[in-house]
Amino acid sequence: MTAEADRLFRTYHATLVRYLTRRLGDRDWAEEVAQETFVRALRQPPTSNERSWLFAVANNLVRDEARKSIRQRSHLQLLAAEERERESSGPDTGEEMTPERAHEMAMARRALDSIAERDRQALLLKAEGLDYDEIAGILGIEKSSVGTTLSRARRRLAETFDALRTGKSGLADANTGRTGNTGDAHVAS
Amino acid sequence: MSHPDRNHGPPDEGLIHAWLDGELPAAEAARIEQLVRDDAAWAAAAAEARGLIAASERIVGLLDHVPAGVVPQAESRAIRPARGAEWWTWRAAAALVVVIGTAVVLRDAPPEASSFAAGDAPKKLAEPVADSQGSAAMAATAPTPAREQSGPAPSRDAASRNEAQRRDAPEAKRMLADAATADAARAAASSAGSGAAGAVSTTGAVSTTGAISATGVRQAAPSAAAAPVPTMLGAAREERSERIARAPDSTLTRERETGVPPRLAAAQQSTLAKAAAPPALECYAPVGGGAVVRVVRTDATSAIEAPVATPAAGAADRRARLAFSIVGDTLIPRGAGAPFARALRTACPAP
C-alpha cells in the first residue's frame, strides 16, 4: 500500500494541488482537499482512470467542503493567514510578490470568478492536462460539449481580464454579476 | 459537437477549440484544417481561438501564488546536513557549558551551598526518569543559599541533619557531577543524528541509545530504566521536602506546589524538551506539499506526534500536528501543508 501511495503522490499531488489552488484561491485549503483526496484513494483505490477519479473526488470534496461549518472554514483561514505571514517573513520565501504581480493576480482571480462554475472547472482541468474524455467524465457532460464549454470559458476569462486591466471594471462587474474571491462563491455558482 | 456544412457556414468555436486542443479524430481534424485554410472566417476564428487559449493559459498561470512542488528533493537534501550540523554544534556546546559550569559551582561553593547541592540536586536524580533528564540544567542554575536561608530558622534536628550533610558533601558533589556529566552526554547523544549510535551508562543514571541510519531511516529506542536511589540522597530529599513544607516564603510555596524550584522550572522544562527522543519513523521522499511517512512504531499516539516531536522540527512546525490521517501503516498529513513539509524534510531526509 505504501508503494501505491507513494506513486499516487508522486504522480498527481502537484497537479492536483495546483488545480485546487487555482480553483479555490487558497493554497492551504487546496492542500487540505488534495490530501483528503489521497486518503480516499488509499482507502478505496480507483479502479479505472485514476487521474479522472482523483480530480472527480477532489471536486466533490470541494463541494462538500463548502457545506461545512463556518467555524471550520474560519480555522482554515486562520491557518492560511498564519502560513502566509510565516512565509512572508521566512528566509526561504519563494517568488517575490511585487505590488504589480499582486494586482495582476487579483485581476486574474476576479476574472476567473466571473465565469460559471462548470466552465471554470473545465478550464482548470484542461490546464492540468486532462483530455476531453476525462473532463467530460468529471463534469458529467458530453464529450462533444467540452470544446464549446472551453471556448466559452476562455473567451469570458480573457475578455474579463482585459476589461479589468484597462479599467473597465464596470463591464467586468456586469459580466460577472458578482465580485469577491471566496471559495464558497466558487462552489455556489 | 457540430460539424460545418458543405457551405462551410459560420465558424464553430467549440469545434475549433477542440481541433486546436488536439481532441478531434484525424479525419475530422483534417477537415477543420482544410476549412481554416480555405475560409477566411474560419481562419479568423482559429486565430482568435489561438489567442484566447494563450491568454487564458497565461491568466490561469497568474493564479499560482505558490508554485507546485514546494519541496524539491534537491533542496531537502541540501538543507538537511546544514541543519543537522547546526543542531549538533549547539547541543554539544550546551552540554559542555553545563558540565564545566557544574564543576565550577561545586568547586567554589561555600559549605552552605554544598548543603543545598546535597539536599536539592540529588533529589532530582531520585525522581522518575523523565525528571532526571533535567537535573543537569537544574544543578547549573541552582538558587543561591541566601534564598534558602530566608525561611524560618532550622530546628535542632534539621541542623544536625545539615551538619551530617556537610560531612557527606564530597560524596554528594561527586555523584552530582557524575549525574550532570551523564545527563549532558545523554542529551548530546540523543541529538547527534550523525549515523552513529550513542550510549551513556553511569551509576544511577539512565541508558539511552539513539541512531539514524545512513538510509534515512530514523530509529530511536528511548527506553530508560529507573535510577536506583542512594540512601543518602533519599535522606536529603526528605529533609528538603520538610523544609519546603514548613516555609512560608511564597517562592518556596510555589515549589511546594510544583515540586520544582521556580527558578529551575524553566531550565528543567527546556532540558526535558531538548532531550526528547527522536521519533521512530521511516521516511519516504517528500513529494510536493505533502508526503508519505510509513510508521515504524505501531503506537498510534507516537505516530501522530512523531514528526513534530523531533527536536529539529522546531516550535514553528507545531501546527503540523493539527491533522493527520493514518491509513493502514501510512501516515498522511492533512493540514498546514507547507509547515508540515518543512518539518518533514527536516526530520526525514529524502532517500
GROMACS .gro file of C-alpha atoms in nm, chain A residues 132 144-149 151-152 155, chain B residues 1-5 8-20 24 28 31-32 35-36 39 41-46 48-49:
model
   43
  132TYR     CA    1  -1.183   1.590  -2.318
  144SER     CA    2  -1.889   1.683  -2.766
  145SER     CA    3  -1.974   1.982  -2.548
  146VAL     CA    4  -1.635   2.015  -2.384
  147GLY     CA    5  -1.495   2.218  -2.675
  148THR     CA    6  -1.784   2.458  -2.656
  149THR     CA    7  -1.752   2.482  -2.279
  151SER     CA    8  -1.424   2.812  -2.581
  152ARG     CA    9  -1.685   2.995  -2.377
  155ARG     CA   10  -1.336   3.391  -2.408
  190MET     CA   11  -2.008   1.878  -3.140
  191SER     CA   12  -2.147   2.045  -3.452
  192HIS     CA   13  -1.996   1.999  -3.790
  193PRO     CA   14  -1.952   2.258  -4.063
  194ASP     CA   15  -2.180   2.209  -4.354
  197HIS     CA   16  -1.875   2.600  -4.451
  198GLY     CA   17  -2.126   2.809  -4.258
  199PRO     CA   18  -2.026   3.018  -3.959
  200PRO     CA   19  -1.723   2.901  -3.770
  201ASP     CA   20  -1.793   2.668  -3.480
  202GLU     CA   21  -1.587   2.791  -3.188
  203GLY     CA   22  -1.621   2.471  -2.993
  204LEU     CA   23  -1.504   2.269  -3.287
  205ILE     CA   24  -1.208   2.497  -3.346
  206HIS     CA   25  -1.104   2.478  -2.982
  207ALA     CA   26  -1.134   2.102  -2.990
  208TRP     CA   27  -0.923   2.098  -3.305
  209LEU     CA   28  -0.659   2.324  -3.151
  213LEU     CA   29  -1.060   1.561  -3.283
  217GLU     CA   30  -1.229   1.550  -3.867
  220ARG     CA   31  -1.141   1.866  -4.244
  221ILE     CA   32  -1.123   2.156  -3.998
  224LEU     CA   33  -1.171   2.484  -4.362
  225VAL     CA   34  -0.931   2.710  -4.180
  228ASP     CA   35  -1.229   3.008  -4.544
  230ALA     CA   36  -1.396   3.347  -4.142
  231TRP     CA   37  -1.276   3.010  -4.016
  232ALA     CA   38  -0.918   3.129  -4.034
  233ALA     CA   39  -1.002   3.438  -3.830
  234ALA     CA   40  -1.190   3.229  -3.577
  235ALA     CA   41  -0.898   2.990  -3.546
  237GLU     CA   42  -0.882   3.424  -3.231
  238ALA     CA   43  -0.914   3.089  -3.061
   0.00000   0.00000   0.00000
